[in-house]
XYZ file of C-alpha atoms in Angstrom:
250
model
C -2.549 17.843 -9.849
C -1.588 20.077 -12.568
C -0.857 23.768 -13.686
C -2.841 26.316 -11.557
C -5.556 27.050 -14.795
C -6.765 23.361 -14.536
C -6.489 22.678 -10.770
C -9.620 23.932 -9.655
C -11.382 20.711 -7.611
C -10.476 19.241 -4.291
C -10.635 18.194 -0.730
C -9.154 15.405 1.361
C -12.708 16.236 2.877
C -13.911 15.197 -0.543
C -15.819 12.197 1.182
C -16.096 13.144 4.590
C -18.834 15.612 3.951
C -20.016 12.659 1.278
C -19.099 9.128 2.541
C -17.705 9.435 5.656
C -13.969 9.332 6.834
C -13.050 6.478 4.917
C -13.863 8.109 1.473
C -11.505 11.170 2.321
C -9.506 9.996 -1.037
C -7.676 12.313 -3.607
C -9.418 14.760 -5.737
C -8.681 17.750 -7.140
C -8.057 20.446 -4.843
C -9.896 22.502 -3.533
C -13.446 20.595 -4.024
C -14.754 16.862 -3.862
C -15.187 16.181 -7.720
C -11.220 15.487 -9.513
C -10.471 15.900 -13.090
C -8.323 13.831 -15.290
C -5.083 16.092 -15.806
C -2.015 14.843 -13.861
C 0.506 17.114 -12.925
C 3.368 17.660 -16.258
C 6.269 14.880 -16.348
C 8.771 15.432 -13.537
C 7.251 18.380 -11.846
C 5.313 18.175 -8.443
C 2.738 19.503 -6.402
C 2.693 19.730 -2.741
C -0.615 21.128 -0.540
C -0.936 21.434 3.386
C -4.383 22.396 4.622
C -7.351 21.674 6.858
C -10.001 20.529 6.337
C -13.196 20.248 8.388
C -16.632 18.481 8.718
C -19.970 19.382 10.967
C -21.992 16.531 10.888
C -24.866 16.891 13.367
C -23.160 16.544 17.021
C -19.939 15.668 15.438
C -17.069 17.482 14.262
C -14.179 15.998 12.024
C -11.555 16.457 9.856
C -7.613 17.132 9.393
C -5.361 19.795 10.537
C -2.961 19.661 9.214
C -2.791 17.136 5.860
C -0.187 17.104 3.685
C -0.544 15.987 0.003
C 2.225 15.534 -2.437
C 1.375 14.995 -6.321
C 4.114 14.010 -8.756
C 4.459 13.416 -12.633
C 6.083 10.445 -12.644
C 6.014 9.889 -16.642
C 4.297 11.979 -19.414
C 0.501 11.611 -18.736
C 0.924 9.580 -15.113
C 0.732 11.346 -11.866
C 1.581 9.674 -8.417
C 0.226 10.460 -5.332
C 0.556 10.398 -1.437
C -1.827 12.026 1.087
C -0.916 12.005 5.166
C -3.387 13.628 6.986
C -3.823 13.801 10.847
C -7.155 13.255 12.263
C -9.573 14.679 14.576
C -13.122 13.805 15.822
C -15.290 15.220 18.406
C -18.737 14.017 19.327
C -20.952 15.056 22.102
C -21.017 11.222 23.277
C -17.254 11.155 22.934
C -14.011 12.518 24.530
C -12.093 14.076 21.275
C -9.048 11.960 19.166
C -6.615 13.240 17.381
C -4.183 11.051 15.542
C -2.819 9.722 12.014
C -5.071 7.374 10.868
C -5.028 6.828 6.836
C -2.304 6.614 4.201
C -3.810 7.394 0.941
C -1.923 6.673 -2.417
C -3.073 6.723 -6.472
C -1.957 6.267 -9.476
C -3.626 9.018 -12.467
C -3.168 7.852 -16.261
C -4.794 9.962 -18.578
C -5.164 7.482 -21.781
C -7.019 9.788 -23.885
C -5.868 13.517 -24.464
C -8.592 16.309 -25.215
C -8.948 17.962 -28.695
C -10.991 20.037 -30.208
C -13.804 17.565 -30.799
C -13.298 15.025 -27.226
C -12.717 15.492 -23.705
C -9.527 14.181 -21.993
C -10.308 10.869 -19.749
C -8.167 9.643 -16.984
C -8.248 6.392 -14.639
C -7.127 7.274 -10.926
C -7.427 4.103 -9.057
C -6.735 5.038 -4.900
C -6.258 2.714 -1.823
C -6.454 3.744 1.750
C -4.641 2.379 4.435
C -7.116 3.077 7.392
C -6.456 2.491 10.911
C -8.879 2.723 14.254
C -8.320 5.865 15.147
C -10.543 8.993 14.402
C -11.807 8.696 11.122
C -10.174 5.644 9.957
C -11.739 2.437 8.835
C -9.928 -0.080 10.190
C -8.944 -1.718 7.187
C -7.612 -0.711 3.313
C -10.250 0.943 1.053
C -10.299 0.925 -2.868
C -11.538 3.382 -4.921
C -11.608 2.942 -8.840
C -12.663 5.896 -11.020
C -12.546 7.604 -14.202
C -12.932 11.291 -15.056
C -13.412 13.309 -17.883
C -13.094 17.365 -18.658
C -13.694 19.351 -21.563
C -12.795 23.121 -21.824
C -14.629 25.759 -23.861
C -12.980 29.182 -23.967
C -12.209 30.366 -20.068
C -15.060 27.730 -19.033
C -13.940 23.988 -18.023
C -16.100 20.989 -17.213
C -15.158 17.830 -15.359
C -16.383 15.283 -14.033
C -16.992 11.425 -13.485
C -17.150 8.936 -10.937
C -16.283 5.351 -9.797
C -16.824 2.513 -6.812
C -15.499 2.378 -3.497
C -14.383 -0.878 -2.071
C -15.170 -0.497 1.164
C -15.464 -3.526 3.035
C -14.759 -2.991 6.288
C -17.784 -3.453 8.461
C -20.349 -2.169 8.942
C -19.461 -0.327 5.619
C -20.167 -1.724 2.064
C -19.539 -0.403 -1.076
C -20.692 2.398 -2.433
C -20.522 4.720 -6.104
C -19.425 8.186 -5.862
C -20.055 10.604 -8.963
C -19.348 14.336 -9.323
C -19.298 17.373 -11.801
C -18.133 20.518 -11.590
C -17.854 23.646 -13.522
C -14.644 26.260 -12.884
C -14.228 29.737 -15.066
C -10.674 31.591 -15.333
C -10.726 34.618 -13.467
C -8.162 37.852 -14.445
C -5.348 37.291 -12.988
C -4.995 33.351 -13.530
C -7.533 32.670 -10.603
C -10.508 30.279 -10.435
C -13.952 29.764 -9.243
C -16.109 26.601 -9.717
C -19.154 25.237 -8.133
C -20.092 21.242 -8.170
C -22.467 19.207 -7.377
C -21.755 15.624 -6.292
C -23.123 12.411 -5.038
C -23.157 9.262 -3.366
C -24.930 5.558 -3.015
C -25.062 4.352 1.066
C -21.238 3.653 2.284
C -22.635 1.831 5.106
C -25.447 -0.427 6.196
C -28.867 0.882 7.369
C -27.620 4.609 5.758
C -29.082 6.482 3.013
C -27.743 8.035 0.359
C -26.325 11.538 -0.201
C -26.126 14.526 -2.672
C -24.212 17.619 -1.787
C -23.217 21.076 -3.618
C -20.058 23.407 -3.007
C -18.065 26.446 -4.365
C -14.905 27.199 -4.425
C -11.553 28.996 -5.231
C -8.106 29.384 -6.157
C -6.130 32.288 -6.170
C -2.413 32.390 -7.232
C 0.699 33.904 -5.872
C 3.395 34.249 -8.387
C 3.791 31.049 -10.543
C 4.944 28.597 -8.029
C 2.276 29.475 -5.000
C -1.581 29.664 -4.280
C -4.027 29.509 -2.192
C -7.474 27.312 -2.153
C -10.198 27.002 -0.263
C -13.914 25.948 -0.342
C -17.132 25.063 1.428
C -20.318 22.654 1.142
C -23.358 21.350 2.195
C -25.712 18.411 1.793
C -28.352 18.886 0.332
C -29.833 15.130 0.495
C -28.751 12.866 3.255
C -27.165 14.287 6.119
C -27.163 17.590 6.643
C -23.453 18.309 6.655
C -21.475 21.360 6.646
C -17.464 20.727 5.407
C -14.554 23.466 4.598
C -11.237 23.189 3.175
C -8.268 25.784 3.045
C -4.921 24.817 1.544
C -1.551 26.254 0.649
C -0.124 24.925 -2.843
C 3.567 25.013 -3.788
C 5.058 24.147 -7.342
C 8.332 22.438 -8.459
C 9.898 21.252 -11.332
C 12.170 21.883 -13.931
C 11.971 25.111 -15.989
């Protein structure tokens, strides 16, 4: 993503609590709404987390996932997420299995100042199988996301579409904001709100909030975590809880 002061927003759960499985794209860690910094030229980040979903009778999610962010080139940021699935319904034995390979590309074309935000494009595509969670076929997600700072307070935000074709799915929009203040210390807290169209046929739409955190360890370690509910939709309870590690050259 990028240094711990802007890193504030994520969860491979981003669209499970949201969307459903197949939206479970990258954001920016720990909550569902990303921003537009990538992570600095040749440095990377690397989480490995949970993350989990109550959705009714069912019960979803990954344990463990492991995410791996790189700058590839000044203002581009490359990206790889494996995570390993499990669902549990009432009507269902349990599955547990590796069902997605997510990758995305982050170019920030404009850079903030003191009078505009920064503004990124992060297109995404899933590789979903038919396991637990998956969608049986690739997924596309095109957005763009902005983020202004003001003092020790940051906004970000945006949204795109999800090309979700696999049936009985159909496309959908997914849009987010969120709000994070520096903490003493170099730690974060944020809250978000954050919304979706119907990613499937005869489905409504959805509009959840969440909070979350990120408290550092050194320079090169942290930890995140955060929670959610939906407030619109489906009544869905999802939690995330991830360990960061830094490289790159001093």
């Amino acid at each position: 993503m990028k240094s711990i002061r802007a890193a504030l927003c994520r969860a491979a759960l981003c669209l499970v609590m949201l969307a459903g499985a197949a939206s479970q794209a990258f954001a920016g860690p720990p909550f569902f709404t990303d921003d537009p910094e990538p992570v600095e030229f040749r440095h990377y980040e690397i989480y490995a987390g949970a993350e989990y979903t109550h959705d009714g009778d069912e019960v979803s999610g990954s344990l463990p996932f492991v995410e791996i962010n790189f700058g590839a080139a000044p203002n581009l940021q490359l990206s790889g997420n494996l995570p390993l699935a499990y669902q549990r319904a009432s009507s269902t034995p349990a599955a547990y299995a590796l069902t997605s390979l997510e990758f995305g590309a982050k170019y920030r074309f404009v850079p903030e100042d003191a009078g505009r935000p920064q503004v990124s494009i992060y297109p995404q595509v899933v590789f979903g199988s038919s396991g637990p969670g998956g969608n049986g076929a690739p997924q596309y997600f095109v957005p763009l996301w902005a983020q202004k700072s003001y003092g020790p307070w940051t906004i970000f935000g945006g949204g795109g579409r999800w090309f979700n074709a696999a049936p009985p799915n159909q496309d959908f929009w997914f849009s987010g904001l969120c709000v994070q203040h520096d903490l003493p210390g170099g730690a974060l807290v944020g809250i978000e709100v954050y919304h979706s169209t119907p990613e499937a046929f005869n489905t409504s739409d959805r509009t959840g909030v969440g909070a979350g955190f990120i408290a550092p360890i050194g320079h090169h370690h942290a930890i995140l975590a955060s929670f959610g509910r939906g407030i619109h939709g489906d009544n869905t309870f999802a939690g995330y809880v991830a360990y960061e590690f830094m490289l790159g050259p001093k």
